[in-house]
Amino acid sequence: MSKKQYNILNKEEKKGELTLEIEITVDFITSFKNQALLDYKKDIELDGFRKGHAPDKMIEEKVGEMALLEKATYKALNNLIPLIITQEKIDALTQPSISITKLAP
């Protein structure tokens, strides 16, 4: 990744636990939209189409813009977390706990 895909807004450490508040760029999240769409596409059945072959637009209408955006955001986070751990030199002993606090289309 050449361009920084995230900004750390807040970093707090207490009792051996590190909490990061991270802002992810819209472009980075959007780059995972097609992957999220493919995940939904393979599981959703629509009348007149074989499973996995419905048009993207119909799948997007069926699941909704927010559900698609949320899935794309989690995919982006799963891709970004190892990079953040490396770049910020974090000694992680366990899998991080992730929560999305603000998400808007």
PDB file of N, CA, C and O in Angstrom, residues 3-5 24-33 76:
ATOM      1  N   LYS A   3      -0.318   4.563  -0.325  1.00  0.00           N
ATOM      2  CA  LYS A   3      -0.947   5.669   0.373  1.00  0.00           C
ATOM      3  C   LYS A   3      -1.493   5.167   1.710  1.00  0.00           C
ATOM      4  O   LYS A   3      -1.979   4.050   1.804  1.00  0.00           O
ATOM      5  N   LYS A   4      -1.400   5.971   2.738  1.00  0.00           N
ATOM      6  CA  LYS A   4      -1.892   5.558   4.051  1.00  0.00           C
ATOM      7  C   LYS A   4      -3.414   5.420   4.005  1.00  0.00           C
ATOM      8  O   LYS A   4      -4.113   6.344   3.608  1.00  0.00           O
ATOM      9  N   GLN A   5      -3.897   4.263   4.389  1.00  0.00           N
ATOM     10  CA  GLN A   5      -5.323   3.946   4.288  1.00  0.00           C
ATOM     11  C   GLN A   5      -6.091   4.216   5.583  1.00  0.00           C
ATOM     12  O   GLN A   5      -7.291   4.016   5.630  1.00  0.00           O
ATOM     13  N   ILE A  24     -10.744   4.977   8.722  1.00  0.00           N
ATOM     14  CA  ILE A  24     -10.306   4.341   7.481  1.00  0.00           C
ATOM     15  C   ILE A  24     -10.803   5.169   6.312  1.00  0.00           C
ATOM     16  O   ILE A  24     -11.940   5.643   6.318  1.00  0.00           O
ATOM     17  N   THR A  25      -9.972   5.308   5.290  1.00  0.00           N
ATOM     18  CA  THR A  25     -10.367   6.106   4.134  1.00  0.00           C
ATOM     19  C   THR A  25     -11.514   5.437   3.381  1.00  0.00           C
ATOM     20  O   THR A  25     -11.611   4.213   3.321  1.00  0.00           O
ATOM     21  N   VAL A  26     -12.357   6.258   2.807  1.00  0.00           N
ATOM     22  CA  VAL A  26     -13.505   5.777   2.038  1.00  0.00           C
ATOM     23  C   VAL A  26     -13.040   4.940   0.848  1.00  0.00           C
ATOM     24  O   VAL A  26     -13.622   3.895   0.555  1.00  0.00           O
ATOM     25  N   ASP A  27     -11.990   5.386   0.179  1.00  0.00           N
ATOM     26  CA  ASP A  27     -11.482   4.651  -0.983  1.00  0.00           C
ATOM     27  C   ASP A  27     -11.072   3.229  -0.613  1.00  0.00           C
ATOM     28  O   ASP A  27     -11.293   2.295  -1.380  1.00  0.00           O
ATOM     29  N   PHE A  28     -10.460   3.070   0.543  1.00  0.00           N
ATOM     30  CA  PHE A  28     -10.009   1.748   0.961  1.00  0.00           C
ATOM     31  C   PHE A  28     -11.204   0.836   1.229  1.00  0.00           C
ATOM     32  O   PHE A  28     -11.225  -0.316   0.786  1.00  0.00           O
ATOM     33  N   ILE A  29     -12.209   1.333   1.921  1.00  0.00           N
ATOM     34  CA  ILE A  29     -13.409   0.532   2.190  1.00  0.00           C
ATOM     35  C   ILE A  29     -14.113   0.190   0.880  1.00  0.00           C
ATOM     36  O   ILE A  29     -14.516  -0.954   0.661  1.00  0.00           O
ATOM     37  N   THR A  30     -14.238   1.160   0.000  1.00  0.00           N
ATOM     38  CA  THR A  30     -14.907   0.951  -1.279  1.00  0.00           C
ATOM     39  C   THR A  30     -14.210  -0.120  -2.112  1.00  0.00           C
ATOM     40  O   THR A  30     -14.862  -0.851  -2.857  1.00  0.00           O
ATOM     41  N   SER A  31     -12.910  -0.235  -1.954  1.00  0.00           N
ATOM     42  CA  SER A  31     -12.174  -1.241  -2.721  1.00  0.00           C
ATOM     43  C   SER A  31     -12.578  -2.669  -2.332  1.00  0.00           C
ATOM     44  O   SER A  31     -12.313  -3.612  -3.072  1.00  0.00           O
ATOM     45  N   PHE A  32     -13.253  -2.851  -1.215  1.00  0.00           N
ATOM     46  CA  PHE A  32     -13.701  -4.171  -0.759  1.00  0.00           C
ATOM     47  C   PHE A  32     -15.181  -4.409  -1.045  1.00  0.00           C
ATOM     48  O   PHE A  32     -15.719  -5.456  -0.715  1.00  0.00           O
ATOM     49  N   LYS A  33     -15.824  -3.446  -1.671  1.00  0.00           N
ATOM     50  CA  LYS A  33     -17.260  -3.560  -1.945  1.00  0.00           C
ATOM     51  C   LYS A  33     -17.558  -4.745  -2.865  1.00  0.00           C
ATOM     52  O   LYS A  33     -18.511  -5.485  -2.633  1.00  0.00           O
ATOM     53  N   ALA A  76     -12.323  -4.827   4.917  1.00  0.00           N
ATOM     54  CA  ALA A  76     -11.222  -3.861   4.905  1.00  0.00           C
ATOM     55  C   ALA A  76     -10.446  -3.922   6.223  1.00  0.00           C
ATOM     56  O   ALA A  76      -9.211  -3.916   6.226  1.00  0.00           O
TER      57      ALA A  76
END
